[in-house]
PDB file of C-alpha atoms in Angstrom:
ATOM      1  CA  GLU B   1      -0.028   0.082   0.054  1.00 59.00           C
ATOM      2  CA  ALA B   2       1.137   3.502  -0.722  1.00 76.00           C
ATOM      3  CA  GLY B   3       2.387   5.393   2.563  1.00 93.00           C
ATOM      4  CA  VAL B   4       1.408   8.674   4.025  1.00 96.00           C
ATOM      5  CA  ALA B   5       2.331  11.451   1.537  1.00 97.00           C
ATOM      6  CA  GLN B   6       3.424  15.002   2.456  1.00 97.00           C
ATOM      7  CA  SER B   7       4.351  18.123   0.594  1.00 96.00           C
ATOM      8  CA  PRO B   8       6.347  20.145   0.493  1.00 97.00           C
ATOM      9  CA  ARG B   9       9.305  18.335   2.057  1.00 96.00           C
ATOM     10  CA  TYR B  10      11.204  21.703   2.849  1.00 97.00           C
ATOM     11  CA  LYS B  11      10.076  25.092   3.277  1.00 97.00           C
ATOM     12  CA  ILE B  12      11.811  28.464   4.202  1.00 98.00           C
ATOM     13  CA  ILE B  13       9.804  31.413   5.197  1.00 97.00           C
ATOM     14  CA  GLU B  14      10.351  34.796   7.018  1.00 97.00           C
ATOM     15  CA  LYS B  15       8.791  35.408  10.310  1.00 95.00           C
ATOM     16  CA  ARG B  16       5.125  36.792  10.030  1.00 96.00           C
ATOM     17  CA  GLN B  17       4.587  34.972   6.584  1.00 97.00           C
ATOM     18  CA  SER B  18       2.260  32.202   6.286  1.00 97.00           C
ATOM     19  CA  VAL B  19       2.672  28.591   5.235  1.00 97.00           C
ATOM     20  CA  ALA B  20       0.552  25.554   4.498  1.00 97.00           C
ATOM     21  CA  PHE B  21       1.433  21.962   4.609  1.00 97.00           C
ATOM     22  CA  TRP B  22      -0.626  19.083   2.883  1.00 97.00           C
ATOM     23  CA  CYS B  23      -0.997  15.445   3.849  1.00 97.00           C
ATOM     24  CA  ASN B  24      -2.615  12.549   2.059  1.00 96.00           C
ATOM     25  CA  PRO B  25      -3.028   9.637   4.365  1.00 96.00           C
ATOM     26  CA  ILE B  26      -3.132   5.840   3.684  1.00 94.00           C
ATOM     27  CA  SER B  27      -6.280   5.031   1.821  1.00 93.00           C
ATOM     28  CA  GLY B  28      -9.037   3.863   4.141  1.00 90.00           C
ATOM     29  CA  HIS B  29      -7.434   5.204   7.346  1.00 91.00           C
ATOM     30  CA  ALA B  30      -9.984   7.074   9.309  1.00 90.00           C
ATOM     31  CA  THR B  31      -7.687   8.821  11.820  1.00 92.00           C
ATOM     32  CA  LEU B  32      -5.139  11.519  10.831  1.00 94.00           C
ATOM     33  CA  TYR B  33      -2.612  13.256  13.109  1.00 95.00           C
ATOM     34  CA  TRP B  34      -0.372  16.302  12.752  1.00 97.00           C
ATOM     35  CA  TYR B  35       2.742  16.307  14.860  1.00 97.00           C
ATOM     36  CA  GLN B  36       5.362  18.991  15.467  1.00 97.00           C
ATOM     37  CA  GLN B  37       8.951  17.654  16.086  1.00 96.00           C
ATOM     38  CA  ILE B  38      11.389  20.393  17.274  1.00 96.00           C
ATOM     39  CA  LEU B  39      15.136  19.615  16.882  1.00 93.00           C
ATOM     40  CA  GLY B  40      16.113  17.287  19.706  1.00 91.00           C
ATOM     41  CA  GLN B  41      12.574  16.474  21.043  1.00 93.00           C
ATOM     42  CA  GLY B  42      10.170  13.862  20.230  1.00 95.00           C
ATOM     43  CA  PRO B  43       7.093  14.522  18.045  1.00 96.00           C
ATOM     44  CA  LYS B  44       4.253  16.411  19.902  1.00 95.00           C
ATOM     45  CA  LEU B  45       0.513  15.896  18.790  1.00 94.00           C
ATOM     46  CA  LEU B  46      -0.887  19.152  17.481  1.00 96.00           C
ATOM     47  CA  ILE B  47      -4.228  17.750  16.410  1.00 95.00           C
ATOM     48  CA  GLN B  48      -6.088  14.474  15.642  1.00 93.00           C
ATOM     49  CA  PHE B  49      -8.905  14.035  13.233  1.00 93.00           C
ATOM     50  CA  GLN B  50     -11.447  11.068  13.093  1.00 90.00           C
ATOM     51  CA  ASN B  51     -12.744  11.187   9.543  1.00 88.00           C
ATOM     52  CA  ASN B  52     -13.296  14.915   9.059  1.00 84.00           C
ATOM     53  CA  GLY B  53     -14.004  15.683  12.754  1.00 90.00           C
ATOM     54  CA  VAL B  54     -11.558  16.846  15.313  1.00 92.00           C
ATOM     55  CA  VAL B  55     -10.917  14.487  18.183  1.00 90.00           C
ATOM     56  CA  ASP B  56      -8.159  16.460  19.976  1.00 90.00           C
ATOM     57  CA  ASP B  57      -6.631  19.840  19.426  1.00 93.00           C
ATOM     58  CA  SER B  58      -5.710  20.727  22.753  1.00 91.00           C
ATOM     59  CA  GLN B  59      -1.999  21.318  21.947  1.00 92.00           C
ATOM     60  CA  LEU B  60      -2.740  23.411  18.744  1.00 95.00           C
ATOM     61  CA  PRO B  61      -1.826  27.064  19.143  1.00 94.00           C
ATOM     62  CA  LYS B  62      -5.103  28.074  17.857  1.00 94.00           C
ATOM     63  CA  ASP B  63      -4.147  31.896  17.500  1.00 95.00           C
ATOM     64  CA  ARG B  64      -1.793  31.086  14.631  1.00 97.00           C
ATOM     65  CA  PHE B  65      -2.213  27.451  13.585  1.00 97.00           C
ATOM     66  CA  SER B  66      -5.215  25.915  11.709  1.00 97.00           C
ATOM     67  CA  ALA B  67      -5.853  22.487  10.321  1.00 97.00           C
ATOM     68  CA  GLU B  68      -8.732  21.091   8.339  1.00 95.00           C
ATOM     69  CA  ARG B  69      -9.681  17.638   6.837  1.00 94.00           C
ATOM     70  CA  LEU B  70     -12.289  18.209   4.271  1.00 81.00           C
ATOM     71  CA  LYS B  71     -14.123  15.092   3.013  1.00 84.00           C
ATOM     72  CA  GLY B  72     -12.286  13.092   5.538  1.00 83.00           C
ATOM     73  CA  VAL B  73      -9.268  12.264   3.338  1.00 91.00           C
ATOM     74  CA  ASP B  74      -6.562  14.822   2.749  1.00 95.00           C
ATOM     75  CA  SER B  75      -5.571  17.360   5.324  1.00 97.00           C
ATOM     76  CA  THR B  76      -3.810  20.744   5.380  1.00 97.00           C
ATOM     77  CA  LEU B  77      -2.078  22.549   8.421  1.00 98.00           C
ATOM     78  CA  LYS B  78      -1.638  26.222   8.231  1.00 98.00           C
ATOM     79  CA  ILE B  79       0.558  28.615  10.204  1.00 97.00           C
ATOM     80  CA  GLN B  80      -0.235  32.321   9.949  1.00 96.00           C
ATOM     81  CA  PRO B  81       1.687  34.388  10.951  1.00 96.00           C
ATOM     82  CA  ALA B  82       4.740  32.121  11.504  1.00 96.00           C
ATOM     83  CA  LYS B  83       7.192  32.839  14.462  1.00 97.00           C
ATOM     84  CA  LEU B  84      10.889  31.746  14.771  1.00 97.00           C
ATOM     85  CA  GLU B  85       9.877  29.044  17.311  1.00 96.00           C
ATOM     86  CA  ASP B  86       7.688  27.364  14.684  1.00 97.00           C
ATOM     87  CA  SER B  87      10.939  26.085  12.997  1.00 97.00           C
ATOM     88  CA  ALA B  88      10.385  22.267  13.115  1.00 97.00           C
ATOM     89  CA  VAL B  89       9.524  19.225  11.318  1.00 97.00           C
ATOM     90  CA  TYR B  90       5.639  18.713  10.765  1.00 98.00           C
ATOM     91  CA  LEU B  91       4.794  15.160  10.629  1.00 97.00           C
ATOM     92  CA  CYS B  92       1.425  13.687   9.437  1.00 97.00           C
ATOM     93  CA  ALA B  93       0.533  10.206  10.318  1.00 95.00           C
ATOM     94  CA  SER B  94      -2.597   8.112   9.896  1.00 94.00           C
ATOM     95  CA  SER B  95      -4.127   5.147  11.469  1.00 91.00           C
ATOM     96  CA  ARG B  96      -6.896   2.676  10.505  1.00 86.00           C
ATOM     97  CA  GLY B  97      -9.181   3.571  13.571  1.00 77.00           C
ATOM     98  CA  GLY B  98     -12.155   1.504  14.334  1.00 67.00           C
ATOM     99  CA  GLN B  99     -11.905  -1.578  16.489  1.00 63.00           C
ATOM    100  CA  GLY B 100      -9.152  -4.191  17.112  1.00 63.00           C
ATOM    101  CA  PRO B 101      -5.614  -4.203  18.441  1.00 60.00           C
ATOM    102  CA  THR B 102      -4.073  -2.352  15.398  1.00 65.00           C
ATOM    103  CA  ARG B 103      -6.719   0.334  15.231  1.00 68.00           C
ATOM    104  CA  SER B 104      -4.248   2.901  16.679  1.00 72.00           C
ATOM    105  CA  GLU B 105      -1.051   1.806  14.906  1.00 83.00           C
ATOM    106  CA  GLN B 106       0.168   4.968  13.282  1.00 90.00           C
ATOM    107  CA  TYR B 107       2.060   5.343   9.983  1.00 93.00           C
ATOM    108  CA  PHE B 108       4.021   8.324   9.455  1.00 95.00           C
ATOM    109  CA  GLY B 109       4.724  10.524   6.466  1.00 97.00           C
ATOM    110  CA  PRO B 110       8.355  11.846   5.596  1.00 96.00           C
ATOM    111  CA  GLY B 111       7.572  15.178   7.261  1.00 97.00           C
ATOM    112  CA  THR B 112       7.923  18.732   6.098  1.00 97.00           C
ATOM    113  CA  ARG B 113      10.987  20.620   7.542  1.00 97.00           C
ATOM    114  CA  LEU B 114      10.024  24.208   8.174  1.00 98.00           C
ATOM    115  CA  THR B 115      12.570  26.959   8.708  1.00 97.00           C
ATOM    116  CA  VAL B 116      11.310  30.363   9.872  1.00 97.00           C
ATOM    117  CA  THR B 117      14.091  33.263   9.455  1.00 96.00           C
TER     118      THR B 117
ATOM    119  CA  ALA X   1      -0.821  14.341  32.507  1.00 80.00           C
ATOM    120  CA  GLN X   2       1.025  11.723  30.731  1.00 87.00           C
ATOM    121  CA  ARG X   3       4.887  11.772  30.341  1.00 93.00           C
ATOM    122  CA  VAL X   4       7.524   9.565  28.684  1.00 96.00           C
ATOM    123  CA  THR X   5      11.111   9.913  29.638  1.00 97.00           C
ATOM    124  CA  GLN X   6      14.128   8.613  27.826  1.00 97.00           C
ATOM    125  CA  PRO X   7      17.075   9.412  29.960  1.00 96.00           C
ATOM    126  CA  GLU X   8      19.672   8.627  27.370  1.00 96.00           C
ATOM    127  CA  LYS X   9      19.932  11.007  24.391  1.00 96.00           C
ATOM    128  CA  LEU X  10      23.053   9.080  23.029  1.00 97.00           C
ATOM    129  CA  LEU X  11      23.979   5.422  23.291  1.00 97.00           C
ATOM    130  CA  SER X  12      26.886   3.645  21.801  1.00 97.00           C
ATOM    131  CA  VAL X  13      27.589  -0.072  21.866  1.00 97.00           C
ATOM    132  CA  PHE X  14      29.848  -2.394  20.079  1.00 97.00           C
ATOM    133  CA  LYS X  15      28.500  -4.881  17.528  1.00 97.00           C
ATOM    134  CA  GLY X  16      27.480  -8.017  19.334  1.00 97.00           C
ATOM    135  CA  ALA X  17      27.095  -6.450  22.655  1.00 97.00           C
ATOM    136  CA  PRO X  18      23.703  -6.362  24.388  1.00 97.00           C
ATOM    137  CA  VAL X  19      21.814  -3.158  24.292  1.00 97.00           C
ATOM    138  CA  GLU X  20      18.978  -1.616  26.370  1.00 97.00           C
ATOM    139  CA  LEU X  21      17.147   1.549  25.711  1.00 98.00           C
ATOM    140  CA  LYS X  22      15.540   3.053  28.678  1.00 97.00           C
ATOM    141  CA  CYS X  23      11.845   4.225  28.795  1.00 97.00           C
ATOM    142  CA  ASN X  24       9.834   5.386  31.755  1.00 97.00           C
ATOM    143  CA  TYR X  25       6.356   6.733  31.823  1.00 96.00           C
ATOM    144  CA  SER X  26       3.917   8.288  34.156  1.00 94.00           C
ATOM    145  CA  TYR X  27       0.202   7.835  33.382  1.00 91.00           C
ATOM    146  CA  SER X  28      -2.632   7.264  35.693  1.00 87.00           C
ATOM    147  CA  GLY X  29      -4.792   5.155  33.258  1.00 84.00           C
ATOM    148  CA  SER X  30      -4.198   1.813  31.562  1.00 83.00           C
ATOM    149  CA  PRO X  31      -1.163   2.386  29.236  1.00 84.00           C
ATOM    150  CA  GLU X  32      -0.354   1.272  25.769  1.00 88.00           C
ATOM    151  CA  LEU X  33       3.358   1.456  25.098  1.00 92.00           C
ATOM    152  CA  PHE X  34       5.198   1.540  21.849  1.00 93.00           C
ATOM    153  CA  TRP X  35       8.691   1.831  20.362  1.00 95.00           C
ATOM    154  CA  TYR X  36       9.253   3.681  17.240  1.00 96.00           C
ATOM    155  CA  VAL X  37      12.400   3.720  15.162  1.00 96.00           C
ATOM    156  CA  GLN X  38      13.708   6.151  12.634  1.00 96.00           C
ATOM    157  CA  TYR X  39      16.585   4.996  10.440  1.00 96.00           C
ATOM    158  CA  SER X  40      18.764   7.445   8.741  1.00 93.00           C
ATOM    159  CA  ARG X  41      16.812   9.275   5.964  1.00 91.00           C
ATOM    160  CA  GLN X  42      13.778   7.121   6.589  1.00 93.00           C
ATOM    161  CA  ARG X  43      10.419   7.920   8.093  1.00 94.00           C
ATOM    162  CA  LEU X  44       9.347   7.123  11.585  1.00 95.00           C
ATOM    163  CA  GLN X  45       8.160   3.673  11.884  1.00 94.00           C
ATOM    164  CA  LEU X  46       6.564   1.485  14.416  1.00 92.00           C
ATOM    165  CA  LEU X  47       9.045  -1.025  15.858  1.00 94.00           C
ATOM    166  CA  LEU X  48       6.936  -2.933  18.447  1.00 91.00           C
ATOM    167  CA  ARG X  49       4.042  -2.637  20.830  1.00 88.00           C
ATOM    168  CA  HIS X  50       3.739  -4.113  24.335  1.00 84.00           C
ATOM    169  CA  ILE X  51       0.319  -5.694  23.657  1.00 78.00           C
ATOM    170  CA  SER X  52       1.830  -7.843  20.955  1.00 77.00           C
ATOM    171  CA  ARG X  53       4.555  -9.353  23.115  1.00 75.00           C
ATOM    172  CA  GLU X  54       6.486 -10.046  20.033  1.00 81.00           C
ATOM    173  CA  SER X  55      10.167  -9.831  18.971  1.00 83.00           C
ATOM    174  CA  ILE X  56      10.884  -7.667  16.021  1.00 86.00           C
ATOM    175  CA  LYS X  57      14.431  -7.627  14.470  1.00 91.00           C
ATOM    176  CA  GLY X  58      15.555  -9.271  17.706  1.00 92.00           C
ATOM    177  CA  PHE X  59      14.247  -6.547  19.867  1.00 94.00           C
ATOM    178  CA  THR X  60      11.966  -7.150  22.939  1.00 93.00           C
ATOM    179  CA  ALA X  61      10.308  -4.863  25.427  1.00 94.00           C
ATOM    180  CA  ASP X  62       8.421  -5.821  28.430  1.00 87.00           C
ATOM    181  CA  LEU X  63       5.931  -3.480  30.212  1.00 89.00           C
ATOM    182  CA  ASN X  64       6.712  -3.142  33.817  1.00 90.00           C
ATOM    183  CA  LYS X  65       3.753  -1.501  35.532  1.00 88.00           C
ATOM    184  CA  GLY X  66       5.352  -1.640  39.013  1.00 90.00           C
ATOM    185  CA  GLU X  67       8.407   0.334  37.782  1.00 91.00           C
ATOM    186  CA  THR X  68       6.462   2.114  35.040  1.00 93.00           C
ATOM    187  CA  SER X  69       9.072   1.151  32.522  1.00 94.00           C
ATOM    188  CA  PHE X  70       9.077  -0.127  29.025  1.00 95.00           C
ATOM    189  CA  HIS X  71      12.709  -0.713  28.290  1.00 96.00           C
ATOM    190  CA  LEU X  72      13.820  -2.026  24.715  1.00 96.00           C
ATOM    191  CA  LYS X  73      16.396  -4.707  24.706  1.00 96.00           C
ATOM    192  CA  LYS X  74      18.494  -6.751  22.363  1.00 96.00           C
ATOM    193  CA  PRO X  75      21.032  -9.364  23.206  1.00 96.00           C
ATOM    194  CA  PHE X  76      23.407  -8.758  20.309  1.00 97.00           C
ATOM    195  CA  ALA X  77      23.306  -5.425  18.594  1.00 97.00           C
ATOM    196  CA  GLN X  78      24.013  -5.156  14.838  1.00 97.00           C
ATOM    197  CA  GLU X  79      25.356  -2.185  12.958  1.00 97.00           C
ATOM    198  CA  GLU X  80      22.081  -1.873  11.166  1.00 96.00           C
ATOM    199  CA  ASP X  81      20.330  -1.232  14.400  1.00 97.00           C
ATOM    200  CA  SER X  82      21.954   2.204  14.511  1.00 97.00           C
ATOM    201  CA  ALA X  83      18.975   4.669  14.495  1.00 97.00           C
ATOM    202  CA  MET X  84      16.872   7.000  16.603  1.00 97.00           C
ATOM    203  CA  TYR X  85      14.475   5.241  19.011  1.00 98.00           C
ATOM    204  CA  TYR X  86      11.501   6.767  20.415  1.00 97.00           C
ATOM    205  CA  CYS X  87       9.313   5.377  23.189  1.00 97.00           C
ATOM    206  CA  ALA X  88       5.579   6.339  23.023  1.00 95.00           C
ATOM    207  CA  LEU X  89       2.629   6.238  25.318  1.00 93.00           C
ATOM    208  CA  GLY X  90      -0.817   5.678  23.957  1.00 88.00           C
ATOM    209  CA  SER X  91      -3.595   7.263  26.254  1.00 81.00           C
ATOM    210  CA  GLY X  92      -6.972   8.253  26.307  1.00 74.00           C
ATOM    211  CA  SER X  93     -10.004   6.826  24.488  1.00 70.00           C
ATOM    212  CA  ALA X  94      -8.527   7.975  21.124  1.00 70.00           C
ATOM    213  CA  ARG X  95      -5.059   6.595  21.964  1.00 75.00           C
ATOM    214  CA  GLN X  96      -3.108   9.827  21.391  1.00 84.00           C
ATOM    215  CA  LEU X  97       0.593   9.163  21.476  1.00 90.00           C
ATOM    216  CA  THR X  98       3.050  11.025  23.787  1.00 93.00           C
ATOM    217  CA  PHE X  99       6.509  10.593  22.752  1.00 96.00           C
ATOM    218  CA  GLY X 100       9.688  10.738  24.664  1.00 97.00           C
ATOM    219  CA  SER X 101      12.703  12.730  23.310  1.00 96.00           C
ATOM    220  CA  GLY X 102      14.330   9.786  21.911  1.00 97.00           C
ATOM    221  CA  THR X 103      17.677   7.873  22.030  1.00 98.00           C
ATOM    222  CA  GLN X 104      20.188   8.039  19.294  1.00 97.00           C
ATOM    223  CA  LEU X 105      21.676   4.388  19.234  1.00 98.00           C
ATOM    224  CA  THR X 106      25.009   3.909  17.326  1.00 98.00           C
ATOM    225  CA  VAL X 107      26.378   0.489  16.965  1.00 97.00           C
ATOM    226  CA  LEU X 108      30.126   0.437  16.504  1.00 96.00           C
ATOM    227  CA  PRO X 109      31.932  -2.174  14.311  1.00 94.00           C
TER     228      PRO X 109
END
């Protein structure tokens, strides 16, 4: 099966600019996640979708970050305006959801490396 | 709140030596623990999960609820095991993952 796709792979912007990331999950996966991984740290969950509804966005800085998953498939994550501390790798992951022991097994995309100057 | 601690940022061992990557967690509910691995220039991928109680690539991990630990072990390290390893805790009804900060394992020839 095709893996999780993300674009762009790299992005350099100046502070106060806006940026958007795109994610296409594995076909049939109901749950989609966005993570932020700052250098030297583990991934931190920003938002989780179940189909096109938000399950958890408690760690999403809503004053500048937004995300949507229209039609329950692809998703976009936007930052507006960007700050220097937003420099990180943004990871998208998906899981099957539903029931069973593998329902929460997450498959990750290659990530988008964002540099804010 | 849940927390995952990986005390070693860097770990080096020689090929053929045993290796143990430490992971401790704090969570008041029933935890689900995972180990994820990221090889150089590859994406993050699941290595193993505690409920499967399986050995993957020679690695095993046992959940010790008394010590709140989920250490990853391999009796004989190989050079291809060199990678970044993350311990993760699944919590809540939606099983959100909380990751540790990772341990960079280097297996020396």
